[in-house]
Amino acid sequence: MNPKKRLILSIYQQHKAVQMKQHKLSCLFWECTLRCDSNCVYSDDSTKEAVSPDMPKEDFLKILADIRPHINPNKTMIVLTGGEPLMREDLEECGKAIYEMGYPWGLVTNGWDLEEKKLQSLLEAGLRSITVNLDGYTEESHDWFRGKKGSWLHALNATSRVASTPDLAHDVATSVNKVNINELTKLRELLISLDVTHWRLFTVFPKGGANNNPLLQLSPEEFREMMNFIRDTRRQGRIKVSYGCEGYLGDYEMEVRDNPFFCQAGINIASILANGDISACSGLSGNYVQGNIYQDDFWTTWNTRFQIMRDRSWTKTGKCASCKSYKYCQGNGLHFRDEKTGKLLQCHLEMLGINPCTQKRLVNNKNLINKTAIL
């Protein structure tokens, strides 16, 4: 790593320390439903039979009313997730109430039900941002990942609609895997032709239904290929692409996303799950739960708990204890750690084929899966 980048990363650690101390809430995720109209390949089948009912909107709105005196609602983003948020019949009512309280709000969707009429009704309810999941250039790759025939066309049409809507912040999120990694260039050109301005690539953490599916996990060579693609696309300047917020990336830091790695879970980001549990970012799901809105005051919980996320010295164990990049990484994103044992489950330096202790390249793994044969 060149000295200039190392200096920037070192200075950025001071910013992170201040943010951890102040823990200013800037984004609140609401898991407004666990129902979903897709059957994604990474889903955990064991949870599908015990889906919690949708949280009544009044319960969530009460939280927003309670915290309003303590924050600037205009600068606190509310993001509706699921499941699939569009499955809520009262979604517009929820959005309008959130908007009337002064909060900007957005949602994440697979796009299946985002027809023109639906999008217009959401805009009238105050929708300000939206993320559409588009996971391939072809029907085969996307529909395989989403587990639903025809989902690619729905997602593509939804992408086109949101990209052509004035004053609507949007991005397309793509999960990169062995099936679609060779489609990235074509998918980029397709998104540019649709006037998409922001594109976010990420990988699937091997947990739950994704744990035993080798097609979802990139080899170190493929992971570096994706990083190089993002870096080169950013240099072209035709579409703003970035890797997801997870994981310290060594030499790729500040070349594949705007800011250095910073897991803001429990620092600037909280979430309320469908059953009322108070957690951090939506990526942590049920891990690191700090309370429940039906037993605990949310604002008190936000200010008096979450210590495990705001002081991460406990993560300096195992391979992290001798890692030369620990001061920049601080143990990786929290959803890559077992919340009970503290064990690191996945290291992004290792995903790049780098030994975190020696910072040297690991032996290449040539044992790749023949994705064509499996599909």
mmCIF file of N, CA and C in Angstrom, residues 67-186:
data_model
loop_
_atom_site.group_PDB
_atom_site.id
_atom_site.type_symbol
_atom_site.label_atom_id
_atom_site.label_comp_id
_atom_site.label_asym_id
_atom_site.label_seq_id
_atom_site.Cartn_x
_atom_site.Cartn_y
_atom_site.Cartn_z
ATOM 1 N N ILE A 67 -38.635 9.174 19.266
ATOM 2 C CA ILE A 67 -37.252 9.630 19.091
ATOM 3 C C ILE A 67 -37.163 10.992 18.412
ATOM 4 N N ARG A 68 -38.273 11.470 17.905
ATOM 5 C CA ARG A 68 -38.272 12.729 17.151
ATOM 6 C C ARG A 68 -37.714 13.913 17.932
ATOM 7 N N PRO A 69 -37.989 14.049 19.243
ATOM 8 C CA PRO A 69 -37.425 15.194 19.978
ATOM 9 C C PRO A 69 -35.900 15.129 20.127
ATOM 10 N N HIS A 70 -35.309 13.950 19.908
ATOM 11 C CA HIS A 70 -33.880 13.773 20.164
ATOM 12 C C HIS A 70 -33.017 13.859 18.912
ATOM 13 N N ILE A 71 -33.635 13.892 17.739
ATOM 14 C CA ILE A 71 -32.883 13.872 16.488
ATOM 15 C C ILE A 71 -33.461 14.905 15.531
ATOM 16 N N ASN A 72 -32.791 15.068 14.418
ATOM 17 C CA ASN A 72 -33.343 15.848 13.314
ATOM 18 C C ASN A 72 -33.965 14.857 12.339
ATOM 19 N N PRO A 73 -35.295 14.740 12.312
ATOM 20 C CA PRO A 73 -35.915 13.724 11.451
ATOM 21 C C PRO A 73 -35.578 13.915 9.975
ATOM 22 N N ASN A 74 -35.349 15.159 9.558
ATOM 23 C CA ASN A 74 -35.019 15.404 8.156
ATOM 24 C C ASN A 74 -33.690 14.778 7.745
ATOM 25 N N LYS A 75 -32.851 14.471 8.756
ATOM 26 C CA LYS A 75 -31.539 13.901 8.466
ATOM 27 C C LYS A 75 -31.406 12.471 8.984
ATOM 28 N N THR A 76 -32.545 11.850 9.218
ATOM 29 C CA THR A 76 -32.568 10.462 9.676
ATOM 30 C C THR A 76 -33.335 9.626 8.662
ATOM 31 N N MET A 77 -32.627 8.812 7.903
ATOM 32 C CA MET A 77 -33.238 8.041 6.826
ATOM 33 C C MET A 77 -33.924 6.805 7.373
ATOM 34 N N ILE A 78 -35.155 6.571 6.927
ATOM 35 C CA ILE A 78 -35.901 5.370 7.292
ATOM 36 C C ILE A 78 -35.958 4.466 6.057
ATOM 37 N N VAL A 79 -35.478 3.243 6.200
ATOM 38 C CA VAL A 79 -35.432 2.315 5.064
ATOM 39 C C VAL A 79 -36.283 1.097 5.387
ATOM 40 N N LEU A 80 -37.259 0.815 4.535
ATOM 41 C CA LEU A 80 -38.140 -0.331 4.712
ATOM 42 C C LEU A 80 -37.565 -1.536 3.978
ATOM 43 N N THR A 81 -37.390 -2.627 4.741
ATOM 44 C CA THR A 81 -36.841 -3.851 4.168
ATOM 45 C C THR A 81 -37.771 -5.012 4.478
ATOM 46 N N GLY A 82 -37.369 -6.193 4.062
ATOM 47 C CA GLY A 82 -38.141 -7.379 4.335
ATOM 48 C C GLY A 82 -37.236 -8.593 4.450
ATOM 49 N N GLY A 83 -37.751 -9.771 4.001
ATOM 50 C CA GLY A 83 -38.893 -9.943 3.145
ATOM 51 C C GLY A 83 -38.926 -8.993 1.971
ATOM 52 N N GLU A 84 -40.112 -8.861 1.438
ATOM 53 C CA GLU A 84 -40.368 -7.957 0.327
ATOM 54 C C GLU A 84 -41.378 -6.906 0.775
ATOM 55 N N PRO A 85 -40.935 -5.646 0.973
ATOM 56 C CA PRO A 85 -41.821 -4.588 1.484
ATOM 57 C C PRO A 85 -43.090 -4.398 0.672
ATOM 58 N N LEU A 86 -43.028 -4.629 -0.631
ATOM 59 C CA LEU A 86 -44.204 -4.386 -1.467
ATOM 60 C C LEU A 86 -45.345 -5.358 -1.170
ATOM 61 N N MET A 87 -45.096 -6.359 -0.355
ATOM 62 C CA MET A 87 -46.166 -7.286 0.001
ATOM 63 C C MET A 87 -47.086 -6.709 1.068
ATOM 64 N N ARG A 88 -46.686 -5.608 1.704
ATOM 65 C CA ARG A 88 -47.577 -4.949 2.668
ATOM 66 C C ARG A 88 -48.647 -4.165 1.917
ATOM 67 N N GLU A 89 -49.895 -4.450 2.216
ATOM 68 C CA GLU A 89 -50.987 -3.743 1.549
ATOM 69 C C GLU A 89 -51.089 -2.295 2.007
ATOM 70 N N ASP A 90 -50.560 -2.008 3.203
ATOM 71 C CA ASP A 90 -50.644 -0.652 3.730
ATOM 72 C C ASP A 90 -49.324 0.109 3.569
ATOM 73 N N LEU A 91 -48.518 -0.289 2.591
ATOM 74 C CA LEU A 91 -47.190 0.300 2.437
ATOM 75 C C LEU A 91 -47.268 1.815 2.213
ATOM 76 N N GLU A 92 -48.198 2.238 1.379
ATOM 77 C CA GLU A 92 -48.344 3.675 1.142
ATOM 78 C C GLU A 92 -48.778 4.411 2.402
ATOM 79 N N GLU A 93 -49.647 3.798 3.183
ATOM 80 C CA GLU A 93 -50.064 4.425 4.443
ATOM 81 C C GLU A 93 -48.865 4.578 5.381
ATOM 82 N N CYS A 94 -48.036 3.541 5.424
ATOM 83 C CA CYS A 94 -46.820 3.604 6.253
ATOM 84 C C CYS A 94 -45.917 4.736 5.772
ATOM 85 N N GLY A 95 -45.669 4.760 4.472
ATOM 86 C CA GLY A 95 -44.776 5.761 3.919
ATOM 87 C C GLY A 95 -45.274 7.179 4.127
ATOM 88 N N LYS A 96 -46.569 7.375 3.910
ATOM 89 C CA LYS A 96 -47.127 8.721 4.063
ATOM 90 C C LYS A 96 -47.004 9.197 5.507
ATOM 91 N N ALA A 97 -47.260 8.302 6.461
ATOM 92 C CA ALA A 97 -47.159 8.679 7.876
ATOM 93 C C ALA A 97 -45.719 9.012 8.247
ATOM 94 N N ILE A 98 -44.766 8.240 7.719
ATOM 95 C CA ILE A 98 -43.344 8.504 7.971
ATOM 96 C C ILE A 98 -42.961 9.858 7.393
ATOM 97 N N TYR A 99 -43.406 10.113 6.175
ATOM 98 C CA TYR A 99 -43.099 11.371 5.493
ATOM 99 C C TYR A 99 -43.694 12.574 6.227
ATOM 100 N N GLU A 100 -44.923 12.430 6.708
ATOM 101 C CA GLU A 100 -45.588 13.535 7.400
ATOM 102 C C GLU A 100 -44.933 13.850 8.747
ATOM 103 N N MET A 101 -44.166 12.892 9.275
ATOM 104 C CA MET A 101 -43.424 13.132 10.510
ATOM 105 C C MET A 101 -42.074 13.785 10.242
ATOM 106 N N GLY A 102 -41.773 14.012 8.961
ATOM 107 C CA GLY A 102 -40.549 14.715 8.603
ATOM 108 C C GLY A 102 -39.378 13.834 8.243
ATOM 109 N N TYR A 103 -39.583 12.507 8.213
ATOM 110 C CA TYR A 103 -38.495 11.588 7.890
ATOM 111 C C TYR A 103 -38.465 11.279 6.391
ATOM 112 N N PRO A 104 -37.305 11.333 5.758
ATOM 113 C CA PRO A 104 -37.204 10.782 4.402
ATOM 114 C C PRO A 104 -37.232 9.269 4.500
ATOM 115 N N TRP A 105 -37.836 8.620 3.510
ATOM 116 C CA TRP A 105 -37.904 7.165 3.576
ATOM 117 C C TRP A 105 -37.663 6.533 2.212
ATOM 118 N N GLY A 106 -37.189 5.310 2.271
ATOM 119 C CA GLY A 106 -36.938 4.554 1.050
ATOM 120 C C GLY A 106 -37.198 3.083 1.302
ATOM 121 N N LEU A 107 -36.984 2.275 0.280
ATOM 122 C CA LEU A 107 -37.196 0.839 0.438
ATOM 123 C C LEU A 107 -36.277 0.048 -0.477
ATOM 124 N N VAL A 108 -36.157 -1.236 -0.158
ATOM 125 C CA VAL A 108 -35.393 -2.193 -0.958
ATOM 126 C C VAL A 108 -36.368 -3.214 -1.501
ATOM 127 N N THR A 109 -36.323 -3.473 -2.811
ATOM 128 C CA THR A 109 -37.322 -4.339 -3.427
ATOM 129 C C THR A 109 -36.715 -5.226 -4.514
ATOM 130 N N ASN A 110 -37.366 -6.370 -4.725
ATOM 131 C CA ASN A 110 -36.984 -7.222 -5.855
ATOM 132 C C ASN A 110 -37.659 -6.776 -7.146
ATOM 133 N N GLY A 111 -38.575 -5.812 -7.046
ATOM 134 C CA GLY A 111 -39.183 -5.220 -8.229
ATOM 135 C C GLY A 111 -40.342 -5.973 -8.837
ATOM 136 N N TRP A 112 -40.717 -7.113 -8.274
ATOM 137 C CA TRP A 112 -41.760 -7.934 -8.902
ATOM 138 C C TRP A 112 -43.079 -7.168 -9.028
ATOM 139 N N ASP A 113 -43.471 -6.442 -8.007
ATOM 140 C CA ASP A 113 -44.769 -5.738 -8.012
ATOM 141 C C ASP A 113 -44.634 -4.229 -8.209
ATOM 142 N N LEU A 114 -43.473 -3.783 -8.674
ATOM 143 C CA LEU A 114 -43.280 -2.346 -8.826
ATOM 144 C C LEU A 114 -43.728 -1.887 -10.217
ATOM 145 N N GLU A 115 -45.027 -1.986 -10.463
ATOM 146 C CA GLU A 115 -45.588 -1.488 -11.713
ATOM 147 C C GLU A 115 -45.663 0.041 -11.657
ATOM 148 N N GLU A 116 -45.934 0.660 -12.785
ATOM 149 C CA GLU A 116 -45.951 2.123 -12.872
ATOM 150 C C GLU A 116 -46.943 2.735 -11.888
ATOM 151 N N LYS A 117 -48.127 2.142 -11.787
ATOM 152 C CA LYS A 117 -49.143 2.668 -10.877
ATOM 153 C C LYS A 117 -48.678 2.569 -9.431
ATOM 154 N N LYS A 118 -48.035 1.459 -9.089
ATOM 155 C CA LYS A 118 -47.545 1.269 -7.732
ATOM 156 C C LYS A 118 -46.450 2.273 -7.402
ATOM 157 N N LEU A 119 -45.526 2.453 -8.316
ATOM 158 C CA LEU A 119 -44.447 3.414 -8.098
ATOM 159 C C LEU A 119 -45.012 4.814 -7.900
ATOM 160 N N GLN A 120 -45.997 5.188 -8.684
ATOM 161 C CA GLN A 120 -46.586 6.517 -8.562
ATOM 162 C C GLN A 120 -47.248 6.710 -7.204
ATOM 163 N N SER A 121 -47.923 5.674 -6.721
ATOM 164 C CA SER A 121 -48.589 5.797 -5.419
ATOM 165 C C SER A 121 -47.567 5.905 -4.290
ATOM 166 N N LEU A 122 -46.428 5.236 -4.438
ATOM 167 C CA LEU A 122 -45.369 5.337 -3.443
ATOM 168 C C LEU A 122 -44.736 6.724 -3.458
ATOM 169 N N LEU A 123 -44.561 7.272 -4.645
ATOM 170 C CA LEU A 123 -44.017 8.631 -4.757
ATOM 171 C C LEU A 123 -44.951 9.644 -4.100
ATOM 172 N N GLU A 124 -46.246 9.466 -4.295
ATOM 173 C CA GLU A 124 -47.216 10.363 -3.682
ATOM 174 C C GLU A 124 -47.220 10.224 -2.164
ATOM 175 N N ALA A 125 -46.755 9.071 -1.677
ATOM 176 C CA ALA A 125 -46.660 8.845 -0.233
ATOM 177 C C ALA A 125 -45.322 9.323 0.332
ATOM 178 N N GLY A 126 -44.504 9.939 -0.517
ATOM 179 C CA GLY A 126 -43.270 10.536 -0.034
ATOM 180 C C GLY A 126 -42.001 9.740 -0.274
ATOM 181 N N LEU A 127 -42.068 8.670 -1.056
ATOM 182 C CA LEU A 127 -40.877 7.864 -1.341
ATOM 183 C C LEU A 127 -39.758 8.739 -1.892
ATOM 184 N N ARG A 128 -38.550 8.605 -1.305
ATOM 185 C CA ARG A 128 -37.424 9.429 -1.726
ATOM 186 C C ARG A 128 -36.250 8.628 -2.267
ATOM 187 N N SER A 129 -36.168 7.342 -1.933
ATOM 188 C CA SER A 129 -35.069 6.524 -2.452
ATOM 189 C C SER A 129 -35.529 5.082 -2.579
ATOM 190 N N ILE A 130 -34.893 4.361 -3.491
ATOM 191 C CA ILE A 130 -35.273 2.963 -3.715
ATOM 192 C C ILE A 130 -34.081 2.180 -4.244
ATOM 193 N N THR A 131 -33.973 0.958 -3.782
ATOM 194 C CA THR A 131 -32.965 0.018 -4.275
ATOM 195 C C THR A 131 -33.689 -1.141 -4.935
ATOM 196 N N VAL A 132 -33.285 -1.461 -6.156
ATOM 197 C CA VAL A 132 -33.849 -2.600 -6.876
ATOM 198 C C VAL A 132 -32.765 -3.662 -7.016
ATOM 199 N N ASN A 133 -33.115 -4.892 -6.692
ATOM 200 C CA ASN A 133 -32.171 -6.000 -6.836
ATOM 201 C C ASN A 133 -32.241 -6.565 -8.250
ATOM 202 N N LEU A 134 -31.131 -6.486 -8.964
ATOM 203 C CA LEU A 134 -31.017 -7.069 -10.304
ATOM 204 C C LEU A 134 -29.740 -7.902 -10.308
ATOM 205 N N ASP A 135 -29.895 -9.216 -10.377
ATOM 206 C CA ASP A 135 -28.782 -10.112 -10.104
ATOM 207 C C ASP A 135 -28.273 -10.872 -11.318
ATOM 208 N N GLY A 136 -28.322 -10.239 -12.483
ATOM 209 C CA GLY A 136 -27.754 -10.874 -13.658
ATOM 210 C C GLY A 136 -28.146 -10.152 -14.930
ATOM 211 N N TYR A 137 -27.375 -10.394 -15.967
ATOM 212 C CA TYR A 137 -27.669 -9.817 -17.284
ATOM 213 C C TYR A 137 -28.694 -10.655 -18.026
ATOM 214 N N THR A 138 -28.837 -11.930 -17.630
ATOM 215 C CA THR A 138 -29.742 -12.838 -18.315
ATOM 216 C C THR A 138 -30.831 -13.337 -17.376
ATOM 217 N N GLU A 139 -31.898 -13.824 -17.982
ATOM 218 C CA GLU A 139 -32.972 -14.426 -17.189
ATOM 219 C C GLU A 139 -32.464 -15.616 -16.393
ATOM 220 N N GLU A 140 -31.594 -16.423 -17.033
ATOM 221 C CA GLU A 140 -31.115 -17.638 -16.389
ATOM 222 C C GLU A 140 -30.402 -17.346 -15.077
ATOM 223 N N SER A 141 -29.489 -16.372 -15.089
ATOM 224 C CA SER A 141 -28.699 -16.102 -13.890
ATOM 225 C C SER A 141 -29.539 -15.435 -12.802
ATOM 226 N N HIS A 142 -30.359 -14.454 -13.174
ATOM 227 C CA HIS A 142 -31.166 -13.756 -12.172
ATOM 228 C C HIS A 142 -32.259 -14.662 -11.611
ATOM 229 N N ASP A 143 -32.992 -15.337 -12.492
ATOM 230 C CA ASP A 143 -34.104 -16.175 -12.031
ATOM 231 C C ASP A 143 -33.602 -17.337 -11.177
ATOM 232 N N TRP A 144 -32.412 -17.859 -11.499
ATOM 233 C CA TRP A 144 -31.820 -18.906 -10.656
ATOM 234 C C TRP A 144 -31.565 -18.360 -9.252
ATOM 235 N N PHE A 145 -31.000 -17.168 -9.163
ATOM 236 C CA PHE A 145 -30.651 -16.601 -7.868
ATOM 237 C C PHE A 145 -31.896 -16.265 -7.066
ATOM 238 N N ARG A 146 -32.918 -15.708 -7.725
ATOM 239 C CA ARG A 146 -34.147 -15.314 -7.029
ATOM 240 C C ARG A 146 -35.146 -16.451 -6.884
ATOM 241 N N GLY A 147 -34.900 -17.550 -7.561
ATOM 242 C CA GLY A 147 -35.755 -18.717 -7.388
ATOM 243 C C GLY A 147 -37.169 -18.533 -7.903
ATOM 244 N N LYS A 148 -37.307 -17.685 -8.938
ATOM 245 C CA LYS A 148 -38.650 -17.426 -9.456
ATOM 246 C C LYS A 148 -38.577 -17.077 -10.940
ATOM 247 N N LYS A 149 -39.217 -17.858 -11.747
ATOM 248 C CA LYS A 149 -39.218 -17.642 -13.175
ATOM 249 C C LYS A 149 -39.934 -16.330 -13.513
ATOM 250 N N GLY A 150 -39.323 -15.544 -14.374
ATOM 251 C CA GLY A 150 -39.902 -14.269 -14.768
ATOM 252 C C GLY A 150 -39.466 -13.096 -13.918
ATOM 253 N N SER A 151 -38.712 -13.365 -12.856
ATOM 254 C CA SER A 151 -38.337 -12.282 -11.947
ATOM 255 C C SER A 151 -37.345 -11.310 -12.590
ATOM 256 N N TRP A 152 -36.530 -11.791 -13.522
ATOM 257 C CA TRP A 152 -35.552 -10.910 -14.182
ATOM 258 C C TRP A 152 -36.262 -9.793 -14.945
ATOM 259 N N LEU A 153 -37.283 -10.143 -15.688
ATOM 260 C CA LEU A 153 -37.996 -9.137 -16.477
ATOM 261 C C LEU A 153 -38.682 -8.126 -15.574
ATOM 262 N N HIS A 154 -39.264 -8.580 -14.492
ATOM 263 C CA HIS A 154 -39.904 -7.662 -13.537
ATOM 264 C C HIS A 154 -38.873 -6.713 -12.931
ATOM 265 N N ALA A 155 -37.719 -7.257 -12.540
ATOM 266 C CA ALA A 155 -36.672 -6.430 -11.940
ATOM 267 C C ALA A 155 -36.114 -5.446 -12.961
ATOM 268 N N LEU A 156 -35.974 -5.893 -14.206
ATOM 269 C CA LEU A 156 -35.454 -5.011 -15.262
ATOM 270 C C LEU A 156 -36.422 -3.865 -15.526
ATOM 271 N N ASN A 157 -37.713 -4.166 -15.607
ATOM 272 C CA ASN A 157 -38.709 -3.120 -15.826
ATOM 273 C C ASN A 157 -38.761 -2.150 -14.648
ATOM 274 N N ALA A 158 -38.640 -2.695 -13.430
ATOM 275 C CA ALA A 158 -38.630 -1.836 -12.246
ATOM 276 C C ALA A 158 -37.411 -0.922 -12.264
ATOM 277 N N THR A 159 -36.268 -1.454 -12.672
ATOM 278 C CA THR A 159 -35.044 -0.653 -12.773
ATOM 279 C C THR A 159 -35.228 0.489 -13.747
ATOM 280 N N SER A 160 -35.819 0.193 -14.890
ATOM 281 C CA SER A 160 -36.050 1.223 -15.901
ATOM 282 C C SER A 160 -36.979 2.312 -15.375
ATOM 283 N N ARG A 161 -38.007 1.909 -14.635
ATOM 284 C CA ARG A 161 -38.971 2.894 -14.109
ATOM 285 C C ARG A 161 -38.318 3.832 -13.103
ATOM 286 N N VAL A 162 -37.582 3.264 -12.156
ATOM 287 C CA VAL A 162 -37.008 4.126 -11.126
ATOM 288 C C VAL A 162 -35.901 5.016 -11.688
ATOM 289 N N ALA A 163 -35.153 4.505 -12.665
ATOM 290 C CA ALA A 163 -34.068 5.293 -13.246
ATOM 291 C C ALA A 163 -34.588 6.476 -14.049
ATOM 292 N N SER A 164 -35.809 6.357 -14.564
ATOM 293 C CA SER A 164 -36.387 7.429 -15.376
ATOM 294 C C SER A 164 -37.290 8.355 -14.566
ATOM 295 N N THR A 165 -37.336 8.156 -13.244
ATOM 296 C CA THR A 165 -38.173 8.986 -12.390
ATOM 297 C C THR A 165 -37.367 10.157 -11.850
ATOM 298 N N PRO A 166 -37.731 11.390 -12.178
ATOM 299 C CA PRO A 166 -36.975 12.558 -11.704
ATOM 300 C C PRO A 166 -36.979 12.661 -10.177
ATOM 301 N N ASP A 167 -35.859 13.083 -9.618
ATOM 302 C CA ASP A 167 -35.729 13.385 -8.187
ATOM 303 C C ASP A 167 -35.914 12.172 -7.281
ATOM 304 N N LEU A 168 -35.816 10.977 -7.829
ATOM 305 C CA LEU A 168 -35.883 9.772 -7.004
ATOM 306 C C LEU A 168 -34.481 9.175 -6.911
ATOM 307 N N ALA A 169 -33.894 9.223 -5.726
ATOM 308 C CA ALA A 169 -32.583 8.604 -5.537
ATOM 309 C C ALA A 169 -32.732 7.099 -5.702
ATOM 310 N N HIS A 170 -31.813 6.496 -6.428
ATOM 311 C CA HIS A 170 -31.957 5.066 -6.695
ATOM 312 C C HIS A 170 -30.590 4.414 -6.836
ATOM 313 N N ASP A 171 -30.577 3.123 -6.630
ATOM 314 C CA ASP A 171 -29.427 2.329 -7.025
ATOM 315 C C ASP A 171 -29.896 0.922 -7.338
ATOM 316 N N VAL A 172 -29.066 0.208 -8.071
ATOM 317 C CA VAL A 172 -29.300 -1.199 -8.382
ATOM 318 C C VAL A 172 -28.295 -2.010 -7.586
ATOM 319 N N ALA A 173 -28.766 -3.040 -6.915
ATOM 320 C CA ALA A 173 -27.892 -3.899 -6.121
ATOM 321 C C ALA A 173 -27.784 -5.261 -6.799
ATOM 322 N N THR A 174 -26.557 -5.722 -6.966
ATOM 323 C CA THR A 174 -26.305 -6.994 -7.633
ATOM 324 C C THR A 174 -25.454 -7.884 -6.753
ATOM 325 N N SER A 175 -25.934 -9.069 -6.473
ATOM 326 C CA SER A 175 -25.147 -10.054 -5.740
ATOM 327 C C SER A 175 -24.297 -10.821 -6.738
ATOM 328 N N VAL A 176 -22.990 -10.714 -6.597
ATOM 329 C CA VAL A 176 -22.073 -11.341 -7.552
ATOM 330 C C VAL A 176 -21.732 -12.753 -7.073
ATOM 331 N N ASN A 177 -21.833 -13.704 -7.988
ATOM 332 C CA ASN A 177 -21.578 -15.099 -7.676
ATOM 333 C C ASN A 177 -20.934 -15.771 -8.882
ATOM 334 N N LYS A 178 -20.696 -17.059 -8.798
ATOM 335 C CA LYS A 178 -20.029 -17.758 -9.891
ATOM 336 C C LYS A 178 -20.872 -17.802 -11.157
ATOM 337 N N VAL A 179 -22.182 -17.691 -11.002
ATOM 338 C CA VAL A 179 -23.076 -17.785 -12.153
ATOM 339 C C VAL A 179 -23.090 -16.502 -12.974
ATOM 340 N N ASN A 180 -22.992 -15.342 -12.313
ATOM 341 C CA ASN A 180 -23.145 -14.080 -13.058
ATOM 342 C C ASN A 180 -21.879 -13.245 -13.169
ATOM 343 N N ILE A 181 -20.762 -13.690 -12.607
ATOM 344 C CA ILE A 181 -19.579 -12.836 -12.603
ATOM 345 C C ILE A 181 -19.099 -12.507 -14.015
ATOM 346 N N ASN A 182 -19.301 -13.406 -14.955
ATOM 347 C CA ASN A 182 -18.868 -13.147 -16.327
ATOM 348 C C ASN A 182 -19.850 -12.268 -17.101
ATOM 349 N N GLU A 183 -20.939 -11.882 -16.456
ATOM 350 C CA GLU A 183 -21.940 -11.019 -17.089
ATOM 351 C C GLU A 183 -21.799 -9.554 -16.696
ATOM 352 N N LEU A 184 -20.854 -9.241 -15.825
ATOM 353 C CA LEU A 184 -20.804 -7.903 -15.255
ATOM 354 C C LEU A 184 -20.623 -6.820 -16.304
ATOM 355 N N THR A 185 -19.787 -7.060 -17.281
ATOM 356 C CA THR A 185 -19.558 -6.034 -18.308
ATOM 357 C C THR A 185 -20.838 -5.760 -19.089
ATOM 358 N N LYS A 186 -21.533 -6.814 -19.503
ATOM 359 C CA LYS A 186 -22.781 -6.634 -20.242
ATOM 360 C C LYS A 186 -23.851 -5.999 -19.362
#
